[in-house]
mmCIF file of N, CA and C in Angstrom:
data_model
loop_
_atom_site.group_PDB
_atom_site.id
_atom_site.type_symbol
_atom_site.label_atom_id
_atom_site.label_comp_id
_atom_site.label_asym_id
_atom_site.label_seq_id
_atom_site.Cartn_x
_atom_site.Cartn_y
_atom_site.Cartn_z
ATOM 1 N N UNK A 292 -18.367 123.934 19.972
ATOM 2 C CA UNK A 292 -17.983 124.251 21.324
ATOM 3 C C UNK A 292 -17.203 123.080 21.911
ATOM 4 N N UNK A 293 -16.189 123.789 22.590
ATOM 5 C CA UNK A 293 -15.663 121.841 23.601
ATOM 6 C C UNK A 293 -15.900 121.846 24.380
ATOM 7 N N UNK A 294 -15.411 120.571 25.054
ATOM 8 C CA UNK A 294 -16.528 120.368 26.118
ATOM 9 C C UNK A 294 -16.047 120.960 27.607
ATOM 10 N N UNK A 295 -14.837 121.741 27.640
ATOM 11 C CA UNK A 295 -14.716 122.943 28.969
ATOM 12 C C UNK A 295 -15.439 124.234 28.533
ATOM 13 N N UNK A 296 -15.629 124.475 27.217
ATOM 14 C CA UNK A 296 -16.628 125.645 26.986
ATOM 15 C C UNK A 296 -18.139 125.102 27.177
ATOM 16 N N UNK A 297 -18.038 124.074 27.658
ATOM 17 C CA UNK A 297 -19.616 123.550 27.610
ATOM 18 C C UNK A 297 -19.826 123.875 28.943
ATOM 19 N N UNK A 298 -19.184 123.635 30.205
ATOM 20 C CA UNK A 298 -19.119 123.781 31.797
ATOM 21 C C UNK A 298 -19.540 125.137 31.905
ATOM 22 N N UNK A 299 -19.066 126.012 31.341
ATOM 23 C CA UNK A 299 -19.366 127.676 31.314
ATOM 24 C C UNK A 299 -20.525 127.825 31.368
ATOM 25 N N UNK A 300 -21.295 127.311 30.715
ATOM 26 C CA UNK A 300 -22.506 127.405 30.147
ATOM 27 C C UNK A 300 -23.420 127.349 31.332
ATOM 28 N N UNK A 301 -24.050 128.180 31.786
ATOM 29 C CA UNK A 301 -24.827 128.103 32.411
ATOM 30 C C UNK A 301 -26.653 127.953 32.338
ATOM 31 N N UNK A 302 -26.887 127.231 33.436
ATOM 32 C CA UNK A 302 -28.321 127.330 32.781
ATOM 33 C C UNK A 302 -29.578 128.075 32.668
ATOM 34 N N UNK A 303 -28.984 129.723 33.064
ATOM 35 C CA UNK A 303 -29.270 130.566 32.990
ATOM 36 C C UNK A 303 -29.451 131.230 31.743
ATOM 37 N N UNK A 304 -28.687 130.985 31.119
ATOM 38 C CA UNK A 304 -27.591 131.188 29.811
ATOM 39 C C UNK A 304 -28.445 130.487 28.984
ATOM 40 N N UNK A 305 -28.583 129.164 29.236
ATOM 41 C CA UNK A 305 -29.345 127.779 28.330
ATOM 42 C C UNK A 305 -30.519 128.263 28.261
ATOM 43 N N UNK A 306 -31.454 128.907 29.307
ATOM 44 C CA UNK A 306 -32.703 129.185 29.331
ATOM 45 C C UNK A 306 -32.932 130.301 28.494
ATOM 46 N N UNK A 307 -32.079 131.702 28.426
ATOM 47 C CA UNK A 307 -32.357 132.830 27.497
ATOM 48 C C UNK A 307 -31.787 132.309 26.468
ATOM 49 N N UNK A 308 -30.799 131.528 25.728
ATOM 50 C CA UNK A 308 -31.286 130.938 24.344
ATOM 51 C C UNK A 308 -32.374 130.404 23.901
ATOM 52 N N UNK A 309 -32.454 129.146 24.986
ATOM 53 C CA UNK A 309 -34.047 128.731 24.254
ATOM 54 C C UNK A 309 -34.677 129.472 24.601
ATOM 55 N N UNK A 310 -35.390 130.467 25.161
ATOM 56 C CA UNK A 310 -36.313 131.508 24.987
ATOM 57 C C UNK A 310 -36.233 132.260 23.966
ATOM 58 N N UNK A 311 -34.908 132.985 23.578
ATOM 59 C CA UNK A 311 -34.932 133.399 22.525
ATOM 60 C C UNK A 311 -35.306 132.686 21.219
ATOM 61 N N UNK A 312 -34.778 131.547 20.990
ATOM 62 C CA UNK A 312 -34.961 130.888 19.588
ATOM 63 C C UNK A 312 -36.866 130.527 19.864
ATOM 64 N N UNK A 313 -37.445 130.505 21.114
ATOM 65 C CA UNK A 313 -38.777 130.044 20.964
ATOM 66 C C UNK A 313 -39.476 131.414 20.033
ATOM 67 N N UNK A 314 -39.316 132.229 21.119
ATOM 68 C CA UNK A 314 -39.773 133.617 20.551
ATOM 69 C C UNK A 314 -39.499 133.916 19.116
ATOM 70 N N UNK A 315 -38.830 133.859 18.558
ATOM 71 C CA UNK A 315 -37.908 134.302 16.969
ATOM 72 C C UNK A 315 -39.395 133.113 16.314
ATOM 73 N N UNK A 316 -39.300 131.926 16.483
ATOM 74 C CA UNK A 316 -40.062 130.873 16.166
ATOM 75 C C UNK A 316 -41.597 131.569 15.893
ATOM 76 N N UNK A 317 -42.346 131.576 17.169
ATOM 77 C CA UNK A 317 -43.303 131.944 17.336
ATOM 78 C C UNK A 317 -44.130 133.101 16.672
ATOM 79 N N UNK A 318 -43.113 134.137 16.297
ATOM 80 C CA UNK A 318 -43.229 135.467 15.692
ATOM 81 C C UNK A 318 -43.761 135.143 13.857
ATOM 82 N N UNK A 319 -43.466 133.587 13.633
ATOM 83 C CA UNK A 319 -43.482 133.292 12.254
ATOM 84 C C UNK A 319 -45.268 132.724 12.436
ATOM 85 N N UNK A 320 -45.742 132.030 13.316
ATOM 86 C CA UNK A 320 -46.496 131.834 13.276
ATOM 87 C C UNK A 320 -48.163 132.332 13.123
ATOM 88 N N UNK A 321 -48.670 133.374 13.912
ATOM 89 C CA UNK A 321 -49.478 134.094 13.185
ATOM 90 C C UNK A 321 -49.553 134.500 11.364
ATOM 91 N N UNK A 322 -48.824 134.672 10.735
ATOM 92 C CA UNK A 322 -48.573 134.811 9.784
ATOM 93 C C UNK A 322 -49.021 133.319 8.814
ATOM 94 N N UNK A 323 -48.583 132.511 9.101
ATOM 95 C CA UNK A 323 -48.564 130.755 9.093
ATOM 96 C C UNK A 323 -49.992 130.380 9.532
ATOM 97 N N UNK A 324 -50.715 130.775 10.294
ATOM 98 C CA UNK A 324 -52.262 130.933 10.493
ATOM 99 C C UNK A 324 -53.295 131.491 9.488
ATOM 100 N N UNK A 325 -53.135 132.945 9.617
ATOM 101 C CA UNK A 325 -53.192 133.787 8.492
ATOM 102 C C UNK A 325 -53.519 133.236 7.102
ATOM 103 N N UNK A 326 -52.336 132.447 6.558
ATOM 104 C CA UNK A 326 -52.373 131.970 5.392
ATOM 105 C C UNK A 326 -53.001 130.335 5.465
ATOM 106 N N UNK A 327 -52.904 129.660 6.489
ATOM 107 C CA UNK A 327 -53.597 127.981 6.454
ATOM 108 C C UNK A 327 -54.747 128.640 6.304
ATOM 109 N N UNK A 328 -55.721 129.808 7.525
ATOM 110 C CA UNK A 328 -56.892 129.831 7.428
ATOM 111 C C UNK A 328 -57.636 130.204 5.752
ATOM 112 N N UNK A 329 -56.951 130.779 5.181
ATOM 113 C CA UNK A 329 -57.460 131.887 4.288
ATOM 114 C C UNK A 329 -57.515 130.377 3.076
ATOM 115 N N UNK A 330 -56.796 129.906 2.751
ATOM 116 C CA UNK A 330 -56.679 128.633 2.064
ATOM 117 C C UNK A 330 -57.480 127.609 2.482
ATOM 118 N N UNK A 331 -57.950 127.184 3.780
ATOM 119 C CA UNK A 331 -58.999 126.732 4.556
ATOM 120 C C UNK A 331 -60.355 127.294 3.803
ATOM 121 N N UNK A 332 -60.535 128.742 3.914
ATOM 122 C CA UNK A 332 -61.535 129.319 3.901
ATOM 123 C C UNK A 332 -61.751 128.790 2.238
ATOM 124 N N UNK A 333 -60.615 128.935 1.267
ATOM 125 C CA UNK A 333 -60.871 128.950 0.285
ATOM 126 C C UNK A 333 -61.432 127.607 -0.691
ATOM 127 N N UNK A 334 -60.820 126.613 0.108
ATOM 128 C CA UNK A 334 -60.992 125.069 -0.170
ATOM 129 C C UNK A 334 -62.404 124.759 0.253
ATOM 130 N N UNK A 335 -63.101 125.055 1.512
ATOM 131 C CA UNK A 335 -64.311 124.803 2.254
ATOM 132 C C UNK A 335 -65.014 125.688 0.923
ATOM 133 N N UNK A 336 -65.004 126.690 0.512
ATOM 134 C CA UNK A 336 -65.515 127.369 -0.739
ATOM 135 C C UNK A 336 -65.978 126.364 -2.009
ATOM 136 N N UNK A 337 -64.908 126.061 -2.477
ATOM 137 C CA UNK A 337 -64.748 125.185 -3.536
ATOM 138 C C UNK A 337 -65.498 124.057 -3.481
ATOM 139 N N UNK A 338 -65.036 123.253 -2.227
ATOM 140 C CA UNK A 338 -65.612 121.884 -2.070
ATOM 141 C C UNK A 338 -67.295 121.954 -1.958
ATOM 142 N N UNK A 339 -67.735 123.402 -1.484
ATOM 143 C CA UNK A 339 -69.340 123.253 -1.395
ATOM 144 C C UNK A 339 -69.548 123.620 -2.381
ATOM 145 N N UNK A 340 -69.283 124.701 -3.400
ATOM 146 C CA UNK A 340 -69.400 124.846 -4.711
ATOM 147 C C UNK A 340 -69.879 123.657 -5.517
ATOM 148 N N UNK A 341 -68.748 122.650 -5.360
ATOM 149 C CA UNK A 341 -68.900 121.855 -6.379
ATOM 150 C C UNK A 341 -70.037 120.508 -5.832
ATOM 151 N N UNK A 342 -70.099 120.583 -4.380
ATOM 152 C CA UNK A 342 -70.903 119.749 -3.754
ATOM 153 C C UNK A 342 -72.661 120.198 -4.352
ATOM 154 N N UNK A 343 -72.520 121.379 -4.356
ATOM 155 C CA UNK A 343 -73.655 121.827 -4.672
ATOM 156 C C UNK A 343 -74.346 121.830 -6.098
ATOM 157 N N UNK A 344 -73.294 122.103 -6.589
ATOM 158 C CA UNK A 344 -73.348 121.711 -8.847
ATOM 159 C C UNK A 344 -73.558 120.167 -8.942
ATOM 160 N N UNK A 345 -72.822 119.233 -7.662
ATOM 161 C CA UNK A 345 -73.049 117.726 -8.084
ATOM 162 C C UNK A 345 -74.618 117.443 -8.032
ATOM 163 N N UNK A 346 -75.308 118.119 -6.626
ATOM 164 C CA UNK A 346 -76.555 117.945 -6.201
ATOM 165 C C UNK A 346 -77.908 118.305 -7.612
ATOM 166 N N UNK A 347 -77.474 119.262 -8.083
ATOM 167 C CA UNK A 347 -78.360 119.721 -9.117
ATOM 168 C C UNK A 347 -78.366 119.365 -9.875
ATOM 169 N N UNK A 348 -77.168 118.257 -10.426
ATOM 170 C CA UNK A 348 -77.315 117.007 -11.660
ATOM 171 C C UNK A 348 -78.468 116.519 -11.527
ATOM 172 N N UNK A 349 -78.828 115.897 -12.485
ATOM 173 C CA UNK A 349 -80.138 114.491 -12.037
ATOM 174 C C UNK A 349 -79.096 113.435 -12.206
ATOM 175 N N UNK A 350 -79.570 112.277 -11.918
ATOM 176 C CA UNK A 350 -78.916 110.874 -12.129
ATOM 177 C C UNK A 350 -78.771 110.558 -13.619
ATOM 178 N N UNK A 351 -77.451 110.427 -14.264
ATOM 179 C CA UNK A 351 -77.604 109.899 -15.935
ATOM 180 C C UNK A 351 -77.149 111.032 -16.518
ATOM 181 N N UNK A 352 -77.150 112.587 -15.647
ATOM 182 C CA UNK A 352 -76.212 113.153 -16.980
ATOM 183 C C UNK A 352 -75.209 113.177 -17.075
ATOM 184 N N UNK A 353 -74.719 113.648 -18.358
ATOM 185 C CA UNK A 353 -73.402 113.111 -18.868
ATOM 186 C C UNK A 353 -72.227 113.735 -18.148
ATOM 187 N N UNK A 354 -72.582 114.925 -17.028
ATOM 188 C CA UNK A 354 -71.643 116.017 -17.236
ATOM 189 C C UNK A 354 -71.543 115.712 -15.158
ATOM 190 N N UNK A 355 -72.350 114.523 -15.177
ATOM 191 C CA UNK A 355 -72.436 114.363 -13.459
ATOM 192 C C UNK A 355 -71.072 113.438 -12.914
ATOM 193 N N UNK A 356 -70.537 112.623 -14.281
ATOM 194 C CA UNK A 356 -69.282 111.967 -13.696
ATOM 195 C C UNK A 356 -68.336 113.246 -13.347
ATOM 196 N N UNK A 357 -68.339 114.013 -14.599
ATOM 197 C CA UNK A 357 -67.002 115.005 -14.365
ATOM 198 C C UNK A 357 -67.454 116.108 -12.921
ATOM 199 N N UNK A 358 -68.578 116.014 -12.728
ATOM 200 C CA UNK A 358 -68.554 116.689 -11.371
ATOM 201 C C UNK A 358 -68.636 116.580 -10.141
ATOM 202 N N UNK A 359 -68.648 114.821 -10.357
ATOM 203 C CA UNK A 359 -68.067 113.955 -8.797
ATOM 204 C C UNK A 359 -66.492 114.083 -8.828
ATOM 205 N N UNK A 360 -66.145 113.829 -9.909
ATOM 206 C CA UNK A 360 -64.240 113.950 -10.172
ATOM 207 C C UNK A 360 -64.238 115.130 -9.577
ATOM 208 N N UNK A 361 -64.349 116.620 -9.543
ATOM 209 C CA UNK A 361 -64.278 117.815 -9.353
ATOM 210 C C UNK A 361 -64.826 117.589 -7.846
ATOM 211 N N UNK A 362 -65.715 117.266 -7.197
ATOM 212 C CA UNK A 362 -66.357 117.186 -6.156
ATOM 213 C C UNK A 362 -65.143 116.636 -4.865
ATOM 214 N N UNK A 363 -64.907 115.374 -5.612
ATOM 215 C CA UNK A 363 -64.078 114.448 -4.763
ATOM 216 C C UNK A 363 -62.576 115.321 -4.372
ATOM 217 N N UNK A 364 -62.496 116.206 -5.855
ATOM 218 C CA UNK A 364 -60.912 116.477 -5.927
ATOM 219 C C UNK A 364 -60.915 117.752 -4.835
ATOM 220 N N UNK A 365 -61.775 118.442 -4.790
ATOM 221 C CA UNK A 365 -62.042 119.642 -3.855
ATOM 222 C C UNK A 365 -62.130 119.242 -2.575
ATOM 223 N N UNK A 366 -63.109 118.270 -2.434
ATOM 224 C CA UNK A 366 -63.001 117.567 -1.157
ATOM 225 C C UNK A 366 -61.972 117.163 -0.259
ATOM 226 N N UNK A 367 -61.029 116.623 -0.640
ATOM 227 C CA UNK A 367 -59.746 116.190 -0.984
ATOM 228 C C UNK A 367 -59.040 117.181 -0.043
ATOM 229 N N UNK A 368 -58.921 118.272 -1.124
ATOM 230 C CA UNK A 368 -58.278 119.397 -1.268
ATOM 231 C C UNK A 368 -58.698 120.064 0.834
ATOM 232 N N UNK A 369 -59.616 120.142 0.693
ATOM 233 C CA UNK A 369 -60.444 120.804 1.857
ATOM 234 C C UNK A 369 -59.812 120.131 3.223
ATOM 235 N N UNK A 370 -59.907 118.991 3.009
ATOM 236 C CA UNK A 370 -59.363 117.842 4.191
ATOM 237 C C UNK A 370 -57.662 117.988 4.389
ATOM 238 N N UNK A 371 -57.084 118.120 3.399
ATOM 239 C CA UNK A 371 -55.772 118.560 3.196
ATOM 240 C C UNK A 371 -55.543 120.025 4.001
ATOM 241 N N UNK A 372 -56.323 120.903 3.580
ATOM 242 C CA UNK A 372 -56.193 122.249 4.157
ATOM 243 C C UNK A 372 -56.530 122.263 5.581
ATOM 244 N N UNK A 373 -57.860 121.823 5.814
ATOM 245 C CA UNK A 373 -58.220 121.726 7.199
ATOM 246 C C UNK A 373 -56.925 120.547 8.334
ATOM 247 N N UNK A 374 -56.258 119.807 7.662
ATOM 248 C CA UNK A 374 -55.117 119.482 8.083
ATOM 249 C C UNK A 374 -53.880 119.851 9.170
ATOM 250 N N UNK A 375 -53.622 120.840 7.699
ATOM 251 C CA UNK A 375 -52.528 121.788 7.965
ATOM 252 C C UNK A 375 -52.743 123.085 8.820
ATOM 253 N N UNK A 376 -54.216 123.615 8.843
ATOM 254 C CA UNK A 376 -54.933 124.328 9.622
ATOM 255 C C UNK A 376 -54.642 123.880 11.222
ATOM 256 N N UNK A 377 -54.918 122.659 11.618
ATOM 257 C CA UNK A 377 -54.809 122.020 12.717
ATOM 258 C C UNK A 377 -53.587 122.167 13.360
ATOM 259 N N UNK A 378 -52.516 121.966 11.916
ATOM 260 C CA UNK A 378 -51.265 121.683 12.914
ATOM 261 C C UNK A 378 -50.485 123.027 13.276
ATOM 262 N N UNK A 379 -51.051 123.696 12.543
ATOM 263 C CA UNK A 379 -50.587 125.386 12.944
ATOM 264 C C UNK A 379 -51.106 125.634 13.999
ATOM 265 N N UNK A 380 -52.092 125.425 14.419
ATOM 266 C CA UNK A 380 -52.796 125.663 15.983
ATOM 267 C C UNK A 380 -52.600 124.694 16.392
ATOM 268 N N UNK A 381 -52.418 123.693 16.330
ATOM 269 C CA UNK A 381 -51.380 122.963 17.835
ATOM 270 C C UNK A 381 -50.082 123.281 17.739
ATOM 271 N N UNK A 382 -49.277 124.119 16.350
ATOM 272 C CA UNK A 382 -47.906 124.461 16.803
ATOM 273 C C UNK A 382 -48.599 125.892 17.833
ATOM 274 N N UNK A 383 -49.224 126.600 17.719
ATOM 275 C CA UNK A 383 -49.939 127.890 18.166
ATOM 276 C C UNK A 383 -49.307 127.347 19.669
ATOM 277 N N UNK A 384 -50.368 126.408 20.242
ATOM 278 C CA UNK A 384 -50.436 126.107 21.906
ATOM 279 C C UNK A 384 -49.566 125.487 22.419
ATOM 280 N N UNK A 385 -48.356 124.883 21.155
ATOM 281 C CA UNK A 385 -47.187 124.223 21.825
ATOM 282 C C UNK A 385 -46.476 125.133 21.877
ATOM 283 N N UNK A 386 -46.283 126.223 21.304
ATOM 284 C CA UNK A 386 -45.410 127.226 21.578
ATOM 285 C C UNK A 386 -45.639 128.357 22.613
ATOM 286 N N UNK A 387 -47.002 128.699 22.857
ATOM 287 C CA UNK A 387 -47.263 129.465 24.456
ATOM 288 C C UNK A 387 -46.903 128.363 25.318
ATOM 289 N N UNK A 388 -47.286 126.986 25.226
ATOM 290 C CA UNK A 388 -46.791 125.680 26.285
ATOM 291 C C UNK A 388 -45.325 125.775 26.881
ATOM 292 N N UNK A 389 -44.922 125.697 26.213
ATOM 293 C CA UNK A 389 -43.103 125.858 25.971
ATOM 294 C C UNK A 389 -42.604 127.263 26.439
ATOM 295 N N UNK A 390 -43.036 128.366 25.558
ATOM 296 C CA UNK A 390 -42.802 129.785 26.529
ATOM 297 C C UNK A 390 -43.432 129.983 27.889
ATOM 298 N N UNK A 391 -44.603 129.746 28.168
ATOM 299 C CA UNK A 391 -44.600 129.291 29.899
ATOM 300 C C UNK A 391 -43.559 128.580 30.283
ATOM 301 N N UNK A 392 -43.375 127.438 29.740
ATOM 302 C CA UNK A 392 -41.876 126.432 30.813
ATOM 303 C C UNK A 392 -41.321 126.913 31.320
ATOM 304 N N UNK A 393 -40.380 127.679 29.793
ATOM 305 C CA UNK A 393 -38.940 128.263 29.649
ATOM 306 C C UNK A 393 -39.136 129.848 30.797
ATOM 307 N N UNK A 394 -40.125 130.692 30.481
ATOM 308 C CA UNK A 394 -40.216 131.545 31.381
ATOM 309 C C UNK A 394 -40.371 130.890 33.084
ATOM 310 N N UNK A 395 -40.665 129.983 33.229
ATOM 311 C CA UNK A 395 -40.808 129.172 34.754
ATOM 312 C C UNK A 395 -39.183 129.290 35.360
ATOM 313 N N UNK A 396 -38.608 128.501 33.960
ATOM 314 C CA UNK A 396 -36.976 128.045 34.346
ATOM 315 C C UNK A 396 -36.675 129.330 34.353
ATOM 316 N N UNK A 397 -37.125 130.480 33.169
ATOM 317 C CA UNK A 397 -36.129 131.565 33.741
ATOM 318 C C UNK A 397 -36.304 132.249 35.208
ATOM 319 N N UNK A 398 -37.216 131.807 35.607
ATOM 320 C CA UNK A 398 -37.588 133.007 37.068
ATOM 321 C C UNK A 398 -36.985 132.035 38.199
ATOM 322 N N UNK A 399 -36.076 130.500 37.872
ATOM 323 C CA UNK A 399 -35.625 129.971 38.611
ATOM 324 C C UNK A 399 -36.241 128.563 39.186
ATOM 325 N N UNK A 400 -37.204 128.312 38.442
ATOM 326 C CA UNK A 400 -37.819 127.104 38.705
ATOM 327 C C UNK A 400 -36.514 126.036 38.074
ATOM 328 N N UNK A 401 -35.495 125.652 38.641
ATOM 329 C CA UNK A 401 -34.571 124.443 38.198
ATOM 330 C C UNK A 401 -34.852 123.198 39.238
ATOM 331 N N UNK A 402 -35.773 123.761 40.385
ATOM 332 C CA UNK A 402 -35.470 122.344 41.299
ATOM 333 C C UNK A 402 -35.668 121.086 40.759
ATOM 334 N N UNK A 403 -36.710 120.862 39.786
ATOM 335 C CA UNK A 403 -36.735 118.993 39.668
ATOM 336 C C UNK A 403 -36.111 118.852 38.696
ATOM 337 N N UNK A 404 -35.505 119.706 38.025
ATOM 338 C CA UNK A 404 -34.438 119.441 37.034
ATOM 339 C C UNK A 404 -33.046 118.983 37.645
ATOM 340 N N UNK A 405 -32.712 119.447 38.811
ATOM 341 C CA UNK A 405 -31.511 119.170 39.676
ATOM 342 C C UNK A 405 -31.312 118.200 40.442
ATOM 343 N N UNK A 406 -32.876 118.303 40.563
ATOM 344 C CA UNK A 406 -33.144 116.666 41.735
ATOM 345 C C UNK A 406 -32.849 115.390 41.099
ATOM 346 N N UNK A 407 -33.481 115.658 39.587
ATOM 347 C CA UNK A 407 -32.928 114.576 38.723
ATOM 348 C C UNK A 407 -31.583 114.428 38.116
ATOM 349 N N UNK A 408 -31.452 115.230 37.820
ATOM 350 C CA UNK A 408 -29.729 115.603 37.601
ATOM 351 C C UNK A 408 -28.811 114.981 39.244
ATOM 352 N N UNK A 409 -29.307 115.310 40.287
ATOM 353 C CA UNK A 409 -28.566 114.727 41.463
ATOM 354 C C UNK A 409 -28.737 112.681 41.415
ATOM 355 N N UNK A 410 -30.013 112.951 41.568
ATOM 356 C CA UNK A 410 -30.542 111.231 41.265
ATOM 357 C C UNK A 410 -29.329 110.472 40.593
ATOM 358 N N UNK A 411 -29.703 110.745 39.133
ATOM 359 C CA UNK A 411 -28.499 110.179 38.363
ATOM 360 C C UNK A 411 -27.209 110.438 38.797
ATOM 361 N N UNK A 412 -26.575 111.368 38.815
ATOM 362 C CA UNK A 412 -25.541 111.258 39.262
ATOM 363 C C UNK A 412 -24.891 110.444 40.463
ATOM 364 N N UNK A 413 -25.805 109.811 41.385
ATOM 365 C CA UNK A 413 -25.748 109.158 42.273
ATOM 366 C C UNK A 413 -25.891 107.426 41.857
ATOM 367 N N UNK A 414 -26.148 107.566 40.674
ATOM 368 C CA UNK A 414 -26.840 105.836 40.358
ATOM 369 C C UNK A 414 -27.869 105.843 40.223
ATOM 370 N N UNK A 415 -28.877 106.697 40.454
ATOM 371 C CA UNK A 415 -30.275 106.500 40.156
ATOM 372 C C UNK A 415 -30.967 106.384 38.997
ATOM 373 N N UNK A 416 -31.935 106.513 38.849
ATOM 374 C CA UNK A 416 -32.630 105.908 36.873
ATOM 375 C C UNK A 416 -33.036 107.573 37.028
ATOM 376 N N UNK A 417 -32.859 107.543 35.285
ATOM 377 C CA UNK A 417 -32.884 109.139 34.750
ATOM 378 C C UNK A 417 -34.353 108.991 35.041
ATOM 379 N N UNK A 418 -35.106 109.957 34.924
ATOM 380 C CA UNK A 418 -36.602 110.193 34.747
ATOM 381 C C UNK A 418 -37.155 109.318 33.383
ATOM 382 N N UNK A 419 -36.672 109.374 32.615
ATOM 383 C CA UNK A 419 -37.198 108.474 31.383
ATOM 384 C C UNK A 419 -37.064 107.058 31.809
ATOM 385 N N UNK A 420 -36.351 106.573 32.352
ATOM 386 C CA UNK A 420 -35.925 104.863 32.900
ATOM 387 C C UNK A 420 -37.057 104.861 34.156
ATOM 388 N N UNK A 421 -37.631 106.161 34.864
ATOM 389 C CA UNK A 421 -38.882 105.880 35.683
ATOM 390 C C UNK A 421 -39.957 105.878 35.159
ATOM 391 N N UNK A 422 -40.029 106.594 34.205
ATOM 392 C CA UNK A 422 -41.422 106.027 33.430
ATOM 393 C C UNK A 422 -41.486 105.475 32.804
ATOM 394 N N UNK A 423 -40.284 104.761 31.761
ATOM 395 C CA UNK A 423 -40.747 103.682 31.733
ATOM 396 C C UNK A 423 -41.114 102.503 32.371
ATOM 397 N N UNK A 424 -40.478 102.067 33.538
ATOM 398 C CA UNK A 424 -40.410 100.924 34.375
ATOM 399 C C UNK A 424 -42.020 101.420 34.836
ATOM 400 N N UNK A 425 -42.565 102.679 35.314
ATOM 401 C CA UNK A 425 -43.709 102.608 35.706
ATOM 402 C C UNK A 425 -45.044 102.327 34.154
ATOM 403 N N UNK A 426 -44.435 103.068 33.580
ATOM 404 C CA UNK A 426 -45.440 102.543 32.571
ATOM 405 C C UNK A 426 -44.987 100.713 32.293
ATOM 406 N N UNK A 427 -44.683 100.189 32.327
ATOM 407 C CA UNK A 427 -44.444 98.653 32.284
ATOM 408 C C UNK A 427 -45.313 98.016 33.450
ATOM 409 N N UNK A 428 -45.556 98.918 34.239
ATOM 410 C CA UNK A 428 -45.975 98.169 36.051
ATOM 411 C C UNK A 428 -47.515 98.084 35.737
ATOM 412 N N UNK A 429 -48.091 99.318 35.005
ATOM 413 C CA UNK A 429 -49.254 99.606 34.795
ATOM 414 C C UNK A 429 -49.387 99.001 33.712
ATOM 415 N N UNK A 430 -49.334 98.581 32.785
ATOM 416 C CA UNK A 430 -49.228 97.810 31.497
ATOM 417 C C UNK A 430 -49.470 96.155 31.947
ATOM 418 N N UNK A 431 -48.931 95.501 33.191
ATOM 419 C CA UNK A 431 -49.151 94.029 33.217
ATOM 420 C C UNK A 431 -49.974 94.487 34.978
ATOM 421 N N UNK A 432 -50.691 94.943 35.208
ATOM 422 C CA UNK A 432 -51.383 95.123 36.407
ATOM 423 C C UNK A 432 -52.744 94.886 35.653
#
């Protein structure tokens, strides 16, 4: 795009793209749940499985190293899954987070976006140059 096709652009316009691309996004996710949990489910399986075969060793048999190796590796495995589990549900709540916003801006909520947009344009510090300077104030207080 150049940058007089950029002026066109309204931020009306800006807001039903990113709404759209959130939505398109979001639609992948259940699915992406779906499959962390079920792999979750399946690892938490395993890892007690083998937690449980380690327990019924006695101390000294031969067959108790290879089922801490197996124990540990499941374990492992479980922590890995429960991981990725996590970050699918915080993508979950960052993405209703974000579709609230964007639906805010679409119904016309632009004022402190403009106020700051006016600020600067006047000489003033963007919003990021105010928090930082305030986070600096609070930092040596």
């Amino acid at each position: 795009m150049e940058a007089g096709e950029l002026i066109l652009v309204t931020p009306e316009d800006m807001v039903l793209a990113i709404l759209k691309r959130r939505k398109s996004m979001a639609t992948s996710l259940p699915k992406e749940l779906a499959a962390r949990t079920e792999e979750n489910d399946r690892a938490y399986a395993l890892a007690r499985e083998a937690k449980t075969h380690l327990e019924s060793l006695p101390e000294g048999d031969e067959n108790r190293e290879k089922a801490l190796a197996a124990y540990e590796e499941n374990e492992a495995f479980r922590r890995r899954t429960a991981s990725r589990l996590q970050v699918v549900k915080n993508s979950i709540a960052d993405q209703e987070e974000a579709l609230a916003f964007w639906k805010s801006m679409q119904e016309g909520d632009f004022g402190h976006l403009l106020d700051d947009a006016e600020r600067v344009r006047k000489g003033g510090s963007s919003s990021y140059a105010r928090a930082k300077k305030q986070a600096t104030k609070e930092g040596k207080s």
